[in-house]
Coordinates of N, CA and C in Angstrom, one line a residue:
M1 N 21.6 -10.8 -11.7 CA 20.1 -10.5 -11.7 C 19.8 -9.5 -12.8
D2 N 19.0 -10.0 -13.8 CA 18.7 -9.2 -15.0 C 17.3 -8.6 -14.8
L3 N 17.1 -7.4 -14.4 CA 15.8 -6.8 -14.3 C 15.1 -6.7 -15.6
V4 N 15.8 -6.6 -16.7 CA 15.2 -6.5 -18.0 C 14.5 -7.8 -18.3
E5 N 15.2 -8.9 -18.2 CA 14.5 -10.2 -18.5 C 13.3 -10.4 -17.5
S6 N 13.5 -10.0 -16.2 CA 12.4 -10.2 -15.3 C 11.2 -9.4 -15.7
G7 N 11.5 -8.1 -16.2 CA 10.4 -7.3 -16.7 C 9.7 -7.8 -17.9
S8 N 10.3 -8.7 -18.6 CA 9.7 -9.3 -19.8 C 8.5 -10.2 -19.5
V9 N 8.4 -10.6 -18.2 CA 7.3 -11.5 -17.8 C 6.0 -10.7 -18.0
G10 N 6.0 -9.5 -17.8 CA 4.9 -8.7 -18.0 C 5.0 -7.3 -17.3
G11 N 4.1 -6.4 -17.6 CA 4.2 -5.0 -17.1 C 4.3 -4.9 -15.7
F12 N 3.6 -5.8 -14.9 CA 3.7 -5.7 -13.4 C 5.0 -6.1 -12.9
F13 N 5.9 -6.8 -13.7 CA 7.2 -7.2 -13.2 C 8.3 -6.2 -13.5
A14 N 8.0 -5.2 -14.3 CA 9.0 -4.2 -14.7 C 9.4 -3.3 -13.5
L15 N 10.6 -3.0 -13.3 CA 11.1 -2.2 -12.3 C 12.2 -1.2 -12.8
R16 N 11.9 0.0 -12.8 CA 12.9 1.0 -13.3 C 14.0 1.2 -12.3
T17 N 15.3 1.3 -12.7 CA 16.4 1.7 -11.9 C 16.9 3.1 -12.3
A18 N 16.6 3.6 -13.4 CA 17.0 5.0 -13.8 C 16.0 5.9 -13.3
A19 N 16.5 7.1 -12.8 CA 15.5 8.1 -12.3 C 14.5 8.5 -13.3
P20 N 13.2 8.7 -12.8 CA 12.2 9.2 -13.7 C 12.4 10.5 -14.3
G21 N 11.8 10.8 -15.4 CA 11.9 12.0 -16.0 C 11.4 13.2 -15.2
A22 N 11.9 14.4 -15.6 CA 11.5 15.6 -14.9 C 9.9 15.8 -14.9
G23 N 9.4 16.4 -13.9 CA 8.0 16.7 -14.0 C 7.1 15.7 -13.3
G24 N 7.7 14.6 -12.8 CA 6.9 13.6 -12.2 C 6.7 13.9 -10.7
E25 N 5.9 13.1 -10.1 CA 5.6 13.3 -8.6 C 6.1 12.0 -7.9
H26 N 7.1 11.4 -8.2 CA 7.6 10.2 -7.6 C 8.0 10.5 -6.2
R27 N 7.7 9.7 -5.2 CA 8.1 9.9 -3.9 C 8.4 8.5 -3.3
P28 N 9.3 8.3 -2.3 CA 9.4 7.1 -1.6 C 8.2 6.6 -1.0
L29 N 7.8 5.3 -1.1 CA 6.7 4.8 -0.5 C 6.7 4.9 1.1
A30 N 8.0 5.1 1.6 CA 8.1 5.2 3.1 C 7.4 6.5 3.5
L31 N 7.4 7.6 2.7 CA 6.6 8.7 3.1 C 5.2 8.5 3.2
V32 N 4.6 7.8 2.2 CA 3.2 7.5 2.2 C 2.8 6.7 3.5
Y33 N 3.7 5.6 3.7 CA 3.4 4.8 4.9 C 3.5 5.6 6.3
A34 N 4.4 6.6 6.2 CA 4.6 7.4 7.4 C 3.5 8.4 7.7
G35 N 2.6 8.7 6.8 CA 1.5 9.6 7.0 C 1.3 10.6 5.9
E36 N 2.1 10.6 4.9 CA 1.9 11.6 3.8 C 0.8 10.9 2.9
D37 N -0.4 11.1 3.3 CA -1.5 10.3 2.7 C -2.1 11.0 1.4
G38 N -1.7 12.2 1.2 CA -2.3 12.9 0.0 C -2.2 12.1 -1.3
P39 N -1.0 11.7 -1.7 CA -0.9 11.0 -2.9 C -1.7 9.7 -3.0
L40 N -1.8 9.0 -1.9 CA -2.6 7.7 -1.9 C -4.1 8.0 -1.9
S41 N -4.5 9.1 -1.2 CA -5.9 9.5 -1.3 C -6.3 9.9 -2.7
A42 N -5.4 10.7 -3.4 CA -5.6 11.1 -4.7 C -5.7 9.9 -5.6
R43 N -4.9 9.0 -5.4 CA -4.9 7.8 -6.3 C -6.2 7.0 -6.2
V44 N -6.7 6.9 -4.9 CA -8.0 6.2 -4.7 C -9.1 7.0 -5.4
D45 N -9.2 8.3 -5.2 CA -10.2 9.1 -5.9 C -10.1 9.0 -7.4
R46 N -8.9 8.9 -7.9 CA -8.7 8.9 -9.4 C -9.3 7.5 -9.9
V47 N -8.9 6.5 -9.2 CA -9.4 5.1 -9.6 C -10.9 5.0 -9.5
A48 N -11.4 5.5 -8.4 CA -12.9 5.5 -8.2 C -13.6 6.2 -9.2
A49 N -13.1 7.4 -9.6 CA -13.8 8.2 -10.7 C -13.7 7.4 -12.1
R50 N -12.5 6.9 -12.4 CA -12.4 6.2 -13.6 C -13.3 5.0 -13.8
L51 N -13.5 4.3 -12.6 CA -14.4 3.1 -12.7 C -15.9 3.5 -12.5
R52 N -16.1 4.8 -12.2 CA -17.5 5.2 -11.7 C -18.0 4.4 -10.6
A53 N -17.1 4.2 -9.6 CA -17.4 3.3 -8.5 C -18.5 3.9 -7.6
P54 N -19.5 3.1 -7.2 CA -20.6 3.6 -6.3 C -20.2 3.9 -4.9
E55 N -19.1 3.4 -4.5 CA -18.5 3.6 -3.2 C -17.0 3.8 -3.3
R56 N -16.5 4.8 -2.5 CA -15.1 5.0 -2.5 C -14.2 3.8 -2.2
R57 N -14.7 3.0 -1.3 CA -13.9 1.8 -0.9 C -13.7 0.8 -2.1
V58 N -14.5 0.9 -3.1 CA -14.3 0.1 -4.4 C -13.0 0.6 -5.0
G59 N -12.9 2.0 -5.1 CA -11.7 2.5 -5.7 C -10.5 2.2 -4.9
A60 N -10.7 2.2 -3.6 CA -9.5 1.9 -2.7 C -9.1 0.5 -2.9
S61 N -10.1 -0.4 -3.1 CA -9.7 -1.8 -3.2 C -9.0 -2.0 -4.5
V62 N -9.4 -1.5 -5.6 CA -8.9 -1.7 -6.9 C -7.5 -1.1 -6.9
A63 N -7.4 0.1 -6.4 CA -6.1 0.8 -6.3 C -5.1 0.0 -5.6
H64 N -5.5 -0.6 -4.4 CA -4.6 -1.4 -3.6 C -4.2 -2.7 -4.4
L65 N -5.2 -3.4 -5.0 CA -4.9 -4.6 -5.7 C -3.8 -4.3 -6.8
G66 N -3.9 -3.3 -7.5 CA -2.8 -3.0 -8.5 C -1.5 -2.8 -7.9
L67 N -1.4 -2.0 -6.7 CA -0.1 -1.8 -6.2 C 0.5 -3.0 -5.5
A68 N -0.4 -3.8 -4.9 CA 0.0 -5.1 -4.3 C 0.6 -6.0 -5.3
A69 N 0.0 -6.0 -6.5 CA 0.4 -6.9 -7.6 C 1.8 -6.5 -8.0
R70 N 2.1 -5.1 -8.1 CA 3.3 -4.6 -8.5 C 4.4 -5.1 -7.5
L71 N 4.1 -4.9 -6.2 CA 5.1 -5.2 -5.2 C 5.4 -6.7 -5.2
W72 N 4.5 -7.5 -5.2 CA 4.8 -9.0 -5.3 C 5.6 -9.3 -6.5
S73 N 5.1 -8.8 -7.6 CA 5.7 -9.2 -9.0 C 7.2 -8.8 -9.0
T74 N 7.5 -7.6 -8.6 CA 8.9 -7.0 -8.8 C 9.8 -7.9 -7.8
A75 N 9.3 -8.5 -6.8 CA 10.1 -9.3 -5.9 C 10.2 -10.8 -6.3
L76 N 9.0 -11.3 -6.6 CA 8.8 -12.7 -7.0 C 9.5 -13.2 -8.3
G77 N 9.4 -12.3 -9.3 CA 10.0 -12.6 -10.6 C 11.5 -12.8 -10.5
P78 N 12.3 -11.9 -10.0 CA 13.7 -12.1 -9.9 C 14.0 -13.3 -8.9
A79 N 13.3 -13.4 -7.9 CA 13.5 -14.5 -6.9 C 13.4 -15.8 -7.6
A80 N 12.4 -16.0 -8.4 CA 12.1 -17.2 -9.1 C 13.1 -17.4 -10.3
L81 N 13.5 -16.4 -11.0 CA 14.5 -16.5 -12.1 C 15.9 -16.7 -11.6
Y82 N 16.3 -15.9 -10.6 CA 17.8 -15.8 -10.2 C 18.1 -16.2 -8.8
G83 N 17.1 -16.4 -8.0 CA 17.3 -16.8 -6.6 C 17.7 -15.6 -5.7
A84 N 17.4 -14.3 -6.3 CA 17.7 -13.1 -5.5 C 16.7 -12.1 -6.1
F85 N 16.5 -11.0 -5.4 CA 15.6 -10.0 -5.8 C 16.0 -8.6 -5.2
P86 N 15.6 -7.5 -5.9 CA 16.0 -6.2 -5.4 C 15.5 -6.0 -3.9
G87 N 16.3 -5.2 -3.1 CA 15.9 -5.0 -1.8 C 14.6 -4.4 -1.5
L88 N 14.1 -3.5 -2.4 CA 12.8 -2.8 -2.4 C 12.5 -2.2 -1.1
A89 N 13.5 -1.7 -0.3 CA 13.2 -0.9 0.9 C 12.2 0.2 0.6
P90 N 11.3 0.5 1.5 CA 10.3 1.5 1.2 C 10.9 2.9 1.0
G91 N 12.0 3.2 1.6 CA 12.7 4.5 1.3 C 13.4 4.6 -0.1
E92 N 13.5 3.5 -0.7 CA 14.3 3.4 -2.0 C 13.3 3.0 -3.1
L93 N 12.1 2.8 -2.9 CA 11.1 2.4 -3.9 C 10.2 3.6 -4.1
H94 N 10.3 4.3 -5.2 CA 9.5 5.5 -5.5 C 8.4 5.3 -6.4
W95 N 7.3 5.9 -6.1 CA 6.0 5.7 -6.7 C 5.3 7.0 -7.0
D96 N 4.6 7.1 -8.2 CA 3.8 8.2 -8.6 C 2.4 7.7 -8.8
G97 N 1.6 8.0 -7.8 CA 0.1 7.6 -7.9 C -0.6 8.2 -9.0
A98 N -0.1 9.3 -9.6 CA -0.9 9.9 -10.7 C -0.7 9.3 -12.0
L99 N 0.2 8.3 -12.1 CA 0.4 7.6 -13.4 C -0.6 6.4 -13.5
T100 N -0.8 5.9 -14.7 CA -1.7 4.9 -14.9 C -1.2 3.5 -14.5
S101 N -2.1 2.5 -14.4 CA -1.7 1.2 -14.1 C -1.0 0.5 -15.2
P102 N 0.0 -0.3 -15.0 CA 0.5 -0.8 -13.7 C 1.3 0.3 -13.0
D103 N 1.1 0.5 -11.7 CA 1.8 1.6 -10.9 C 3.3 1.7 -11.3
D104 N 3.7 2.9 -11.6 CA 5.1 3.1 -11.9 C 6.0 3.1 -10.7
L105 N 7.0 2.2 -10.7 CA 7.9 2.1 -9.6 C 9.3 2.3 -10.1
W106 N 10.1 3.1 -9.3 CA 11.5 3.3 -9.6 C 12.2 3.0 -8.3
W107 N 13.2 2.1 -8.5 CA 14.0 1.6 -7.4 C 15.4 2.3 -7.4
S108 N 15.7 3.0 -6.4 CA 17.0 3.8 -6.3 C 18.1 3.1 -5.5
G109 N 17.7 1.8 -5.0 CA 18.7 1.1 -4.2 C 19.6 0.2 -5.0
S110 N 20.5 -0.5 -4.3 CA 21.4 -1.4 -4.9 C 21.5 -2.7 -4.2
E111 N 21.0 -2.9 -3.0 CA 21.0 -4.1 -2.2 C 20.1 -5.2 -2.8
T112 N 20.6 -6.4 -2.9 CA 19.8 -7.5 -3.3 C 19.6 -8.5 -2.0
R113 N 18.5 -9.2 -2.1 CA 18.2 -10.1 -1.0 C 18.0 -11.5 -1.6
P114 N 18.2 -12.5 -0.8 CA 18.1 -14.0 -1.2 C 16.7 -14.3 -1.5
G115 N 16.4 -15.0 -2.6 CA 15.1 -15.4 -3.0 C 14.5 -16.5 -2.2
T116 N 14.3 -16.2 -0.9 CA 13.7 -17.2 0.1 C 12.3 -16.7 0.5
V117 N 11.5 -17.6 1.0 CA 10.2 -17.2 1.6 C 10.3 -16.2 2.6
D118 N 11.2 -16.3 3.6 CA 11.5 -15.4 4.7 C 11.8 -14.1 4.2
A119 N 12.7 -14.0 3.2 CA 13.2 -12.7 2.7 C 12.1 -12.0 1.9
L120 N 11.3 -12.7 1.1 CA 10.2 -12.2 0.4 C 9.1 -11.7 1.3
R121 N 8.8 -12.4 2.4 CA 7.8 -12.0 3.3 C 8.2 -10.8 4.1
E122 N 9.4 -10.7 4.5 CA 9.9 -9.5 5.2 C 9.9 -8.3 4.3
A123 N 10.4 -8.5 3.0 CA 10.5 -7.3 2.1 C 9.2 -6.8 1.6
V124 N 8.3 -7.7 1.3 CA 6.9 -7.3 0.7 C 5.8 -7.2 1.8
L125 N 5.6 -8.2 2.4 CA 4.5 -8.3 3.3 C 4.7 -7.4 4.5
E126 N 5.8 -7.5 5.2 CA 6.1 -6.7 6.4 C 6.4 -5.3 6.1
A127 N 7.3 -5.1 5.2 CA 7.8 -3.7 4.9 C 6.9 -2.9 4.1
H128 N 6.0 -3.5 3.3 CA 5.1 -2.7 2.4 C 3.6 -2.9 2.7
L129 N 3.2 -4.2 2.7 CA 1.7 -4.4 2.7 C 1.2 -4.0 4.1
V130 N 1.8 -4.3 5.1 CA 1.3 -4.0 6.5 C 1.2 -2.5 6.6
P131 N 2.1 -1.7 6.3 CA 2.0 -0.2 6.4 C 1.0 0.4 5.3
L132 N 1.0 -0.2 4.1 CA 0.1 0.2 3.1 C -1.4 0.0 3.6
H133 N -1.6 -1.1 4.1 CA -3.0 -1.4 4.7 C -3.4 -0.3 5.7
A134 N -2.4 -0.1 6.6 CA -2.7 0.9 7.6 C -3.0 2.3 7.0
A135 N -2.2 2.6 5.9 CA -2.4 4.0 5.3 C -3.8 4.0 4.6
L136 N -4.3 2.9 4.0 CA -5.5 2.9 3.4 C -6.7 2.9 4.3
R137 N -6.4 2.4 5.5 CA -7.5 2.4 6.5 C -7.6 3.8 7.2
R138 N -6.4 4.6 7.2 CA -6.5 5.9 7.6 C -7.3 6.7 6.7
D139 N -7.2 6.4 5.4 CA -7.8 7.2 4.3 C -9.3 7.0 4.3
G140 N -9.8 5.8 4.6 CA -11.2 5.6 4.6 C -11.6 4.2 5.0
R141 N -12.9 3.9 5.1 CA -13.4 2.6 5.6 C -13.2 1.5 4.6
I142 N -12.3 0.6 5.0 CA -12.1 -0.6 4.1 C -11.7 -1.8 5.0
S143 N -12.2 -2.9 4.7 CA -12.1 -4.2 5.5 C -10.6 -4.7 5.4
P144 N -10.0 -5.1 6.6 CA -8.7 -5.7 6.5 C -8.8 -7.0 5.8
R145 N -9.9 -7.8 5.9 CA -10.1 -9.0 5.3 C -10.0 -8.8 3.7
L146 N -10.6 -7.8 3.2 CA -10.7 -7.5 1.8 C -9.2 -7.2 1.4
L147 N -8.5 -6.3 2.2 CA -7.1 -6.0 1.8 C -6.2 -7.3 1.7
W148 N -6.2 -8.1 2.7 CA -5.4 -9.4 2.7 C -5.9 -10.3 1.6
G149 N -7.2 -10.2 1.3 CA -7.7 -11.1 0.1 C -7.1 -10.5 -1.2
N150 N -7.0 -9.2 -1.3 CA -6.4 -8.6 -2.4 C -4.9 -9.0 -2.5
A151 N -4.2 -9.0 -1.4 CA -2.8 -9.4 -1.3 C -2.6 -10.8 -1.8
G152 N -3.4 -11.8 -1.3 CA -3.3 -13.1 -1.7 C -3.5 -13.3 -3.2
S153 N -4.6 -12.6 -3.7 CA -5.0 -12.7 -5.1 C -3.8 -12.1 -5.9
A154 N -3.2 -11.0 -5.5 CA -2.1 -10.4 -6.3 C -0.9 -11.4 -6.4
L155 N -0.7 -12.1 -5.2 CA 0.5 -13.0 -5.2 C 0.2 -14.2 -6.2
A156 N -1.1 -14.7 -6.2 CA -1.5 -15.8 -7.0 C -1.4 -15.3 -8.5
G157 N -1.8 -14.1 -8.8 CA -1.7 -13.6 -10.1 C -0.3 -13.6 -10.6
A158 N 0.7 -13.1 -9.7 CA 2.0 -13.1 -10.1 C 2.6 -14.5 -10.4
L159 N 2.1 -15.5 -9.7 CA 2.5 -16.9 -9.9 C 2.0 -17.3 -11.3
R160 N 0.8 -17.0 -11.6 CA 0.2 -17.4 -12.9 C 1.0 -16.8 -14.1
E161 N 1.3 -15.6 -13.9 CA 2.1 -14.9 -15.0 C 3.5 -15.5 -15.2
L162 N 4.1 -15.8 -14.0 CA 5.4 -16.4 -14.1 C 5.4 -17.8 -14.7
T163 N 4.3 -18.5 -14.4 CA 4.1 -19.9 -14.9 C 3.9 -19.9 -16.4
R164 N 3.1 -18.9 -16.9 CA 2.8 -18.8 -18.3 C 4.1 -18.5 -19.0
W165 N 4.8 -17.5 -18.5 CA 6.1 -17.1 -19.1 C 7.1 -18.3 -19.2
A166 N 7.2 -19.0 -18.1 CA 8.2 -20.1 -18.0 C 7.8 -21.2 -19.0
R167 N 6.5 -21.5 -19.1 CA 6.1 -22.6 -20.1 C 6.4 -22.2 -21.5
A168 N 6.1 -20.8 -21.8 CA 6.3 -20.3 -23.2 C 7.8 -20.5 -23.6
R169 N 8.7 -20.3 -22.5 CA 10.1 -20.3 -22.9 C 10.9 -21.6 -22.4
D170 N 10.1 -22.6 -22.1 CA 10.7 -23.9 -21.7 C 11.6 -23.7 -20.5
R171 N 11.1 -23.1 -19.5 CA 11.9 -22.9 -18.3 C 11.1 -23.4 -17.1
P172 N 11.0 -24.7 -17.0 CA 10.1 -25.3 -15.9 C 10.7 -25.0 -14.6
E173 N 11.9 -24.8 -14.5 CA 12.6 -24.6 -13.1 C 12.1 -23.2 -12.5
V174 N 11.8 -22.3 -13.4 CA 11.3 -21.0 -12.9 C 9.9 -21.1 -12.4
A175 N 9.1 -21.9 -13.1 CA 7.7 -22.1 -12.6 C 7.7 -22.9 -11.2
E176 N 8.6 -23.9 -11.2 CA 8.7 -24.7 -9.9 C 9.1 -23.8 -8.7
R177 N 10.2 -23.0 -9.0 CA 10.7 -22.2 -7.8 C 9.5 -21.2 -7.4
A178 N 8.9 -20.6 -8.4 CA 7.8 -19.7 -8.0 C 6.7 -20.3 -7.2
A179 N 6.4 -21.6 -7.6 CA 5.3 -22.3 -7.0 C 5.7 -22.5 -5.5
V180 N 6.9 -23.0 -5.3 CA 7.4 -23.3 -4.0 C 7.4 -22.0 -3.1
L181 N 7.8 -20.9 -3.6 CA 7.9 -19.7 -2.9 C 6.5 -19.2 -2.5
V182 N 5.6 -19.1 -3.5 CA 4.2 -18.8 -3.2 C 3.5 -19.6 -2.2
S183 N 3.8 -21.0 -2.3 CA 3.2 -21.8 -1.3 C 3.6 -21.5 0.1
G184 N 4.9 -21.2 0.3 CA 5.4 -20.8 1.5 C 4.9 -19.4 2.0
L185 N 4.8 -18.5 1.1 CA 4.2 -17.2 1.5 C 2.7 -17.3 1.9
L186 N 2.0 -18.2 1.3 CA 0.6 -18.3 1.6 C 0.4 -19.0 2.9
D187 N 1.4 -19.6 3.5 CA 1.3 -20.2 4.8 C 1.2 -19.1 6.0
H188 N 1.6 -17.9 5.7 CA 1.6 -16.8 6.7 C 0.2 -16.5 7.2
P189 N 0.0 -16.3 8.5 CA -1.4 -16.1 9.0 C -2.2 -15.1 8.3
D190 N -1.6 -14.0 7.8 CA -2.3 -12.9 7.1 C -2.8 -13.3 5.8
L191 N -2.2 -14.3 5.1 CA -2.5 -14.7 3.8 C -3.2 -16.1 3.7
A192 N -3.0 -16.8 4.8 CA -3.6 -18.2 4.8 C -5.1 -18.1 4.6
G193 N -5.6 -18.9 3.6 CA -7.0 -19.0 3.3 C -7.5 -17.9 2.4
T194 N -6.6 -17.0 2.0 CA -7.1 -15.9 1.1 C -7.4 -16.4 -0.4
V195 N -6.6 -17.5 -0.8 CA -6.9 -18.1 -2.0 C -6.9 -19.7 -1.7
R196 N -7.7 -20.4 -2.5 CA -7.9 -21.8 -2.3 C -7.8 -22.6 -3.5
G197 N -7.6 -23.9 -3.3 CA -7.6 -24.9 -4.3 C -6.4 -24.8 -5.3
S198 N -6.3 -25.7 -6.2 CA -5.2 -25.7 -7.2 C -5.3 -24.5 -8.1
R199 N -6.4 -23.9 -8.2 CA -6.5 -22.7 -9.1 C -6.3 -21.4 -8.4
L200 N -6.0 -21.5 -7.1 CA -5.7 -20.4 -6.2 C -6.9 -19.4 -6.4
R201 N -8.0 -19.8 -6.1 CA -9.3 -18.9 -6.3 C -9.5 -18.2 -5.0
R202 N -9.7 -16.9 -5.1 CA -9.8 -16.2 -3.8 C -11.1 -16.5 -3.0
S203 N -11.0 -16.2 -1.7 CA -12.1 -16.5 -0.8 C -12.9 -15.3 -0.4
S204 N -12.5 -14.1 -1.0 CA -13.2 -12.8 -0.7 C -13.3 -12.2 -2.0
C205 N -13.9 -10.9 -2.0 CA -14.2 -10.3 -3.3 C -13.6 -8.9 -3.2
C206 N -13.0 -8.5 -4.4 CA -12.3 -7.2 -4.4 C -13.4 -6.0 -4.6
L207 N -14.6 -6.3 -4.8 CA -15.7 -5.4 -5.1 C -15.8 -4.8 -6.5
Y208 N -15.0 -5.2 -7.4 CA -15.0 -4.6 -8.7 C -16.3 -4.9 -9.4
Y209 N -17.0 -5.9 -9.1 CA -18.3 -6.1 -9.7 C -19.3 -5.0 -9.5
R210 N -19.1 -4.2 -8.4 CA -20.0 -3.1 -8.1 C -19.9 -2.0 -9.1
C211 N -18.9 -1.9 -9.9 CA -18.8 -0.8 -10.8 C -19.6 -1.1 -12.1
P212 N -20.1 -0.1 -12.7 CA -20.9 -0.2 -14.0 C -20.1 -1.0 -14.9
G213 N -20.7 -2.1 -15.4 CA -20.0 -3.0 -16.4 C -18.8 -3.7 -15.8
G214 N -18.7 -3.7 -14.5 CA -17.4 -4.4 -13.9 C -17.3 -5.8 -14.1
G215 N -18.3 -6.6 -13.9 CA -18.2 -8.1 -14.0 C -17.4 -8.7 -12.9
L216 N -16.9 -9.9 -13.1 CA -16.2 -10.6 -12.1 C -14.8 -10.9 -12.6
C217 N -13.8 -10.8 -11.7 CA -12.5 -11.2 -12.0 C -12.3 -12.6 -12.2
G218 N -11.2 -13.0 -12.9 CA -11.0 -14.4 -13.2 C -10.9 -15.4 -12.0
D219 N -10.5 -14.8 -10.9 CA -10.3 -15.7 -9.6 C -11.4 -15.4 -8.6
C220 N -12.5 -14.8 -9.1 CA -13.5 -14.3 -8.1 C -14.1 -15.4 -7.3
V221 N -14.5 -15.1 -6.1 CA -15.1 -16.1 -5.3 C -16.5 -16.4 -5.8
F222 N -17.1 -15.5 -6.5 CA -18.5 -15.7 -7.0 C -18.6 -16.3 -8.3
D223 N -19.7 -17.1 -8.6 CA -20.0 -17.5 -10.0 C -20.7 -16.4 -10.7
H224 N -21.5 -15.7 -10.0 CA -22.3 -14.6 -10.5 C -22.3 -13.4 -9.6
A225 N -22.3 -12.2 -10.1 CA -22.3 -11.0 -9.3 C -23.5 -11.1 -8.3
P226 N -23.2 -10.8 -7.0 CA -24.3 -10.9 -6.0 C -25.5 -10.2 -6.3
R227 N -25.5 -9.1 -7.0 CA -26.7 -8.4 -7.4 C -27.6 -9.2 -8.2
T228 N -27.2 -10.3 -8.9 CA -28.1 -11.0 -9.7 C -28.9 -11.9 -8.8
G229 N -28.6 -12.0 -7.6 CA -29.4 -12.9 -6.7 C -29.0 -14.4 -6.7
L230 N -28.0 -14.7 -7.6 CA -27.6 -16.1 -7.7 C -26.5 -16.3 -6.7
E231 N -26.4 -17.6 -6.2 CA -25.4 -18.0 -5.2 C -24.1 -18.0 -5.7
G232 N -23.1 -17.7 -4.9 CA -21.7 -17.9 -5.3 C -21.3 -19.3 -5.4
R233 N -20.1 -19.6 -5.9 CA -19.6 -21.0 -6.0 C -19.4 -21.5 -4.7
P234 N -19.5 -22.8 -4.6 CA -19.0 -23.5 -3.3 C -17.6 -23.2 -3.1
P235 N -17.2 -23.3 -1.8 CA -15.7 -23.1 -1.5 C -14.9 -24.1 -2.4
A236 N -13.7 -23.6 -2.8 CA -12.8 -24.4 -3.6 C -12.2 -25.5 -2.7
P237 N -11.9 -26.7 -3.3 CA -11.4 -27.8 -2.5 C -10.0 -27.5 -2.0

């Protein structure tokens, strides 16, 4: 398993295995999930301030989307490339919320897991996303539907990046494996219906459009920002 090659897919796929330099605030994500909410709360405030978000929950949504994308990508990339991925146990995955996006992650473990739907679901959805959502809901008011919509969108985004990378390098088998894995992951009740159609367009909104100059994301459920008064797109087929 070559994490350097996997990281070449894009910044969200990079995973450091060397310890971070001195002066950082990296901590195991297990601590955040267990109730050490200060770093997560600070991350939400920082993102909200940078975006000039009119509501704190917008900052929480965007911060969550970025971390969810990192978690899916660091697992899905190696799984599609090599049929295995880093264990990513929350106690071995270190995060510094003060650093800029993509969220900086350092893995101190050595265990690898088979690149199967079940293993990916257990390692990312159950071990990380479920407790991360609970932590964000402790921190402030935010809809579970929005969070799972973000999780589905982040997974679909990881698939798009892997597909682009595979086509550019004539590696169709990587794109095919990634598509099969993502299809299986999207069958889970928490993710089912979060993205729709062949373009995997999301069925909820991350709220980014509420920020000054925010606009719409590429997979947004809307054709036009709701404040324009125009209707959103019809549901994807």
